[in-house]
Coordinates of C-alpha atoms in Angstrom, one line a residue:
M1 CA 113.8 12.6 -176.6
G2 CA 113.0 10.5 -173.5
T3 CA 115.6 12.4 -171.5
R4 CA 114.0 15.7 -172.4
T5 CA 110.6 14.6 -171.6
R6 CA 111.6 13.3 -168.1
S7 CA 113.4 16.5 -167.5
A8 CA 110.4 18.6 -168.5
A9 CA 108.1 16.5 -166.3
S10 CA 110.6 17.0 -163.3
D11 CA 110.7 20.6 -163.9
R12 CA 106.8 20.9 -163.9
Q13 CA 106.7 18.8 -160.7
K14 CA 109.2 21.2 -159.1
N15 CA 107.2 24.2 -160.1
R16 CA 104.0 22.7 -158.7
Q17 CA 105.7 22.0 -155.4
T18 CA 107.1 25.7 -155.3
E19 CA 103.5 26.9 -156.0
D20 CA 102.0 24.6 -153.5
R21 CA 104.4 26.1 -150.7
Q22 CA 103.6 29.6 -151.8
T23 CA 99.9 29.2 -151.6
E24 CA 99.9 26.9 -148.5
G25 CA 98.7 29.8 -146.4
Q26 CA 96.0 30.9 -148.8
T27 CA 94.6 27.5 -149.1
D28 CA 94.2 27.1 -145.3
M29 CA 92.7 30.6 -145.1
S30 CA 90.1 29.6 -147.9
F31 CA 89.3 26.6 -146.1
Y32 CA 88.5 28.3 -142.7
S33 CA 86.7 31.0 -144.6
D34 CA 84.3 28.5 -146.2
A35 CA 83.8 26.8 -142.8
A36 CA 83.0 30.3 -141.2
T37 CA 80.6 31.0 -144.0
E38 CA 78.7 27.6 -143.4
D39 CA 78.5 28.4 -139.8
M40 CA 77.2 31.9 -140.2
S41 CA 74.8 30.6 -142.7
D42 CA 73.4 28.3 -140.1
E43 CA 73.5 31.2 -137.7
L44 CA 71.4 33.3 -140.0
E45 CA 68.7 30.8 -140.3
T46 CA 67.9 31.3 -136.7
L47 CA 67.1 35.1 -137.6
G48 CA 63.3 35.5 -138.1
W49 CA 63.7 38.1 -140.8
F50 CA 66.5 36.5 -142.8
H51 CA 64.8 35.6 -146.3
C52 CA 67.9 33.6 -147.6
D53 CA 67.9 33.8 -151.4
L54 CA 64.9 36.1 -151.8
S55 CA 65.8 38.2 -154.9
R56 CA 66.0 42.0 -155.1
H57 CA 62.7 42.2 -157.1
A58 CA 60.9 39.8 -154.9
A59 CA 61.9 41.6 -151.8
E60 CA 60.6 44.9 -153.3
A61 CA 57.3 43.3 -154.3
L62 CA 56.9 41.7 -150.8
L63 CA 57.7 44.9 -148.9
L64 CA 55.5 47.1 -151.2
T65 CA 52.7 44.7 -151.2
N66 CA 52.4 43.5 -147.6
G67 CA 54.9 45.6 -145.6
A68 CA 54.6 49.2 -144.1
D69 CA 56.8 52.2 -144.0
G70 CA 60.0 51.2 -142.3
S71 CA 59.6 47.3 -142.8
Y72 CA 63.0 45.7 -143.5
L73 CA 64.5 42.2 -144.2
L74 CA 67.8 40.7 -144.7
R75 CA 68.6 38.4 -147.6
N76 CA 71.5 37.1 -149.6
S77 CA 73.0 39.4 -152.3
N78 CA 74.1 38.1 -155.6
E79 CA 77.3 40.1 -155.4
G80 CA 79.2 37.3 -153.7
P81 CA 79.2 34.5 -151.1
H82 CA 80.0 37.0 -148.3
C83 CA 77.5 39.6 -149.3
L84 CA 74.0 40.3 -147.9
A85 CA 71.6 43.0 -148.5
L86 CA 69.3 44.8 -146.2
S87 CA 66.1 45.9 -147.9
V88 CA 64.1 48.6 -146.4
R89 CA 60.8 50.0 -147.4
A90 CA 60.6 53.9 -147.5
K91 CA 57.0 54.8 -148.3
D92 CA 56.3 53.8 -151.9
S93 CA 60.0 52.6 -152.7
V94 CA 62.4 50.1 -151.4
K95 CA 66.1 50.9 -150.6
H96 CA 68.9 48.3 -150.5
F97 CA 72.0 48.4 -148.4
H98 CA 75.2 46.2 -148.4
V99 CA 76.0 44.1 -145.5
T100 CA 79.3 42.1 -145.5
R101 CA 80.1 39.0 -143.6
R102 CA 83.8 39.2 -142.4
G103 CA 85.4 36.3 -140.4
N104 CA 82.7 35.6 -137.8
G105 CA 81.2 39.2 -137.7
Y106 CA 79.3 41.5 -139.9
V107 CA 80.2 44.8 -141.5
F108 CA 77.3 47.5 -142.1
G109 CA 78.5 50.9 -143.3
F110 CA 81.2 52.2 -141.0
N111 CA 80.1 49.7 -138.2
Q112 CA 81.7 46.2 -137.5
F113 CA 79.9 43.7 -135.3
E114 CA 81.6 40.8 -133.8
T115 CA 78.5 38.6 -133.5
L116 CA 75.1 38.4 -135.2
Q117 CA 73.4 39.4 -131.9
D118 CA 75.5 42.6 -132.0
F119 CA 74.4 43.3 -135.4
V120 CA 70.8 42.6 -134.6
N121 CA 71.0 44.7 -131.3
H122 CA 72.2 47.7 -133.5
F123 CA 69.0 47.8 -135.3
A124 CA 66.9 47.7 -132.1
N125 CA 68.8 50.5 -130.5
Q126 CA 70.0 52.7 -133.6
P127 CA 67.3 52.2 -136.1
L128 CA 68.1 55.3 -138.2
V129 CA 69.9 54.7 -141.6
G130 CA 71.1 57.3 -144.0
S131 CA 71.5 56.6 -147.7
D132 CA 74.0 58.2 -150.2
T133 CA 71.2 60.4 -151.5
G134 CA 70.7 61.9 -148.1
T135 CA 67.4 60.0 -147.3
L136 CA 67.1 59.0 -143.6
L137 CA 65.2 55.8 -143.1
V138 CA 63.8 54.6 -139.8
L139 CA 63.8 50.8 -139.3
K140 CA 60.5 50.2 -137.7
C141 CA 59.8 46.5 -137.8
P142 CA 61.4 43.4 -139.3
Y143 CA 59.5 41.6 -142.0
P144 CA 59.2 37.8 -141.0
W145 CA 60.1 35.2 -143.5
R146 CA 57.0 33.2 -142.3
V147 CA 53.9 35.2 -143.5
E148 CA 50.4 34.3 -144.3
E149 CA 49.2 34.4 -147.9
P150 CA 45.6 34.9 -149.1
S151 CA 43.7 31.5 -149.2
I152 CA 42.5 31.7 -152.8
Y153 CA 43.0 28.1 -153.9
E154 CA 41.0 25.8 -156.0
S155 CA 40.9 22.1 -155.5
V156 CA 42.6 20.0 -158.2
R157 CA 40.0 17.9 -160.0
V158 CA 41.9 17.1 -163.3
H159 CA 45.6 17.3 -164.1
T160 CA 46.3 15.4 -167.3
A161 CA 48.6 15.8 -170.4
I162 CA 48.0 17.3 -173.8
Q163 CA 50.3 17.7 -176.6
T164 CA 51.1 21.4 -177.1
G165 CA 54.3 21.2 -178.7
R166 CA 56.0 23.5 -176.1
T167 CA 59.1 22.7 -174.2
Q168 CA 60.5 23.6 -170.8
S169 CA 62.1 26.8 -172.4
D170 CA 58.6 28.1 -173.5
L171 CA 57.6 28.2 -169.7
V172 CA 58.5 31.8 -168.9
A173 CA 57.8 32.8 -165.4
N174 CA 55.6 35.8 -165.4
A175 CA 53.4 36.4 -162.2
P176 CA 51.9 39.5 -160.3
S177 CA 53.1 40.4 -156.9
L178 CA 51.6 38.6 -153.9
G179 CA 48.3 40.1 -152.8
T180 CA 47.6 42.0 -156.0
K181 CA 44.5 41.7 -158.3
E182 CA 42.9 43.5 -161.3
G183 CA 40.0 43.1 -163.5
Y184 CA 36.7 44.5 -164.7
L185 CA 33.9 44.9 -162.3
V186 CA 30.5 46.7 -162.6
K187 CA 30.1 49.6 -160.1
Q188 CA 26.9 51.3 -158.9
G189 CA 27.0 55.1 -159.1
A190 CA 26.9 57.2 -155.8
I191 CA 24.2 59.6 -156.8
V192 CA 22.6 58.3 -160.0
K193 CA 22.1 54.5 -159.1
N194 CA 23.1 53.3 -162.5
W195 CA 25.8 50.6 -163.1
K196 CA 28.9 51.2 -165.1
Q197 CA 31.8 48.9 -166.0
R198 CA 35.2 50.0 -164.5
W199 CA 38.7 48.6 -164.4
F200 CA 39.9 47.9 -160.9
T201 CA 43.2 47.3 -159.7
L202 CA 44.3 46.1 -156.1
S203 CA 47.9 46.8 -154.8
R204 CA 49.0 47.0 -151.4
Y205 CA 46.2 48.7 -149.4
E206 CA 44.7 50.7 -152.4
L207 CA 41.8 49.7 -154.5
K208 CA 41.7 52.0 -157.6
Y209 CA 39.1 52.0 -160.3
F210 CA 39.6 53.6 -163.9
K211 CA 37.1 54.3 -166.7
D212 CA 39.0 51.7 -168.7
K213 CA 41.9 49.4 -168.7
V214 CA 44.0 51.8 -170.9
C215 CA 43.6 54.8 -168.8
D216 CA 46.4 56.0 -166.7
E217 CA 44.7 58.2 -164.1
P218 CA 42.1 56.5 -161.8
I219 CA 38.6 57.9 -161.2
R220 CA 39.2 57.1 -157.5
S221 CA 41.4 55.5 -155.1
L222 CA 40.0 53.7 -152.0
D223 CA 42.2 53.3 -149.0
L224 CA 41.3 49.9 -147.5
R225 CA 42.6 50.9 -144.1
S226 CA 39.3 52.8 -143.9
C227 CA 37.3 49.9 -144.9
S228 CA 35.4 48.0 -142.1
A229 CA 33.9 45.1 -144.1
V230 CA 33.7 43.3 -147.4
Q231 CA 30.9 40.9 -148.0
F232 CA 28.4 39.4 -150.5
D233 CA 25.4 41.6 -151.1
Y234 CA 22.0 40.4 -152.0
S235 CA 20.1 43.7 -152.0
Q236 CA 20.6 44.6 -155.5
D237 CA 18.6 43.3 -158.6
R238 CA 22.0 41.7 -159.8
V239 CA 23.9 38.6 -159.3
N240 CA 27.5 38.1 -158.1
C241 CA 27.4 41.3 -156.1
F242 CA 29.5 42.2 -153.1
C243 CA 30.1 45.5 -151.1
L244 CA 32.9 47.4 -149.4
V245 CA 31.8 49.4 -146.3
F246 CA 33.4 52.6 -145.7
P247 CA 32.4 55.3 -143.1
E248 CA 31.2 57.8 -145.8
R249 CA 29.8 55.3 -148.2
T250 CA 29.1 51.7 -149.1
F251 CA 30.4 50.7 -152.6
Y252 CA 28.5 48.0 -154.6
L253 CA 30.3 46.0 -157.1
C254 CA 29.4 43.1 -159.3
A255 CA 31.5 40.5 -161.0
K256 CA 30.9 38.4 -164.1
T257 CA 30.8 35.1 -162.3
G258 CA 30.3 33.9 -158.7
V259 CA 33.9 32.5 -158.6
E260 CA 35.4 35.8 -159.6
A261 CA 33.3 37.7 -157.0
D262 CA 34.4 35.2 -154.4
E263 CA 38.1 35.7 -155.4
W264 CA 37.7 39.5 -155.0
I265 CA 36.0 39.0 -151.6
K266 CA 38.6 36.6 -150.3
I267 CA 41.7 38.7 -151.3
L268 CA 40.1 41.9 -149.9
R269 CA 39.1 40.3 -146.6
W270 CA 42.7 39.0 -146.4
K271 CA 44.0 42.6 -146.9
L272 CA 41.8 43.8 -144.1
S273 CA 43.0 41.0 -141.8
Q274 CA 46.6 42.2 -142.5
I275 CA 45.8 45.7 -141.7
R276 CA 44.3 44.7 -138.4
K277 CA 47.5 42.8 -137.6
G278 CA 49.4 45.9 -138.2
R279 CA 51.3 44.7 -141.3

């Protein structure tokens, strides 16, 4: 029994040695590949429009909310350690394209680039991208990973513990896209100066209002790129009022509380500041 055990152990050791010799080249290649990946990761961090681990959904929300037609960014893809994704806004949608890191270079479509600088220069000199569906996209401006956010924050006064019975698994993340807002406001009519409650939604550079929250079609959509000012208004016989100034008309709106009115004004002003910056 002892002789068979030692013989089997000897056979296993020989097999391991043989496998080690057969895979020695592969092991070395894997080592250098990991090192190259780490170097390239450090290299990508110097790129102002590389958003690292930004998800596909977050990239779409970011470009649709704050970007413009032709805005683009580079991010890691979840398809593998050597895979990247180029996300490009095309009007009201976002298209995603594969970018592969190979050795010390990058592969995009049928093009191979030996360095990151060659890859970046390609987008500066040849900004036209064609998709499988035949859509042609023009890459106009990279979307920076450092961007301003609307400064709508409250100061923390109390943060204490209460027993709710909930656990960490109950805390499901569910948040709107950056720079969006919705809620009921009371609006003054254009001709008959009466006040009616309407449901308002703010997304990208559009402020829409509906007859009610359940309605699918808006009564009107306001393009904030034509708005010149947003400010508190004290000319009406109502409290918590503010107005949006457009060339053809000034819209008067009222919120339920002063805090809510202040939130609307801050985020609308932030939108206008982004428009003036060309974002």
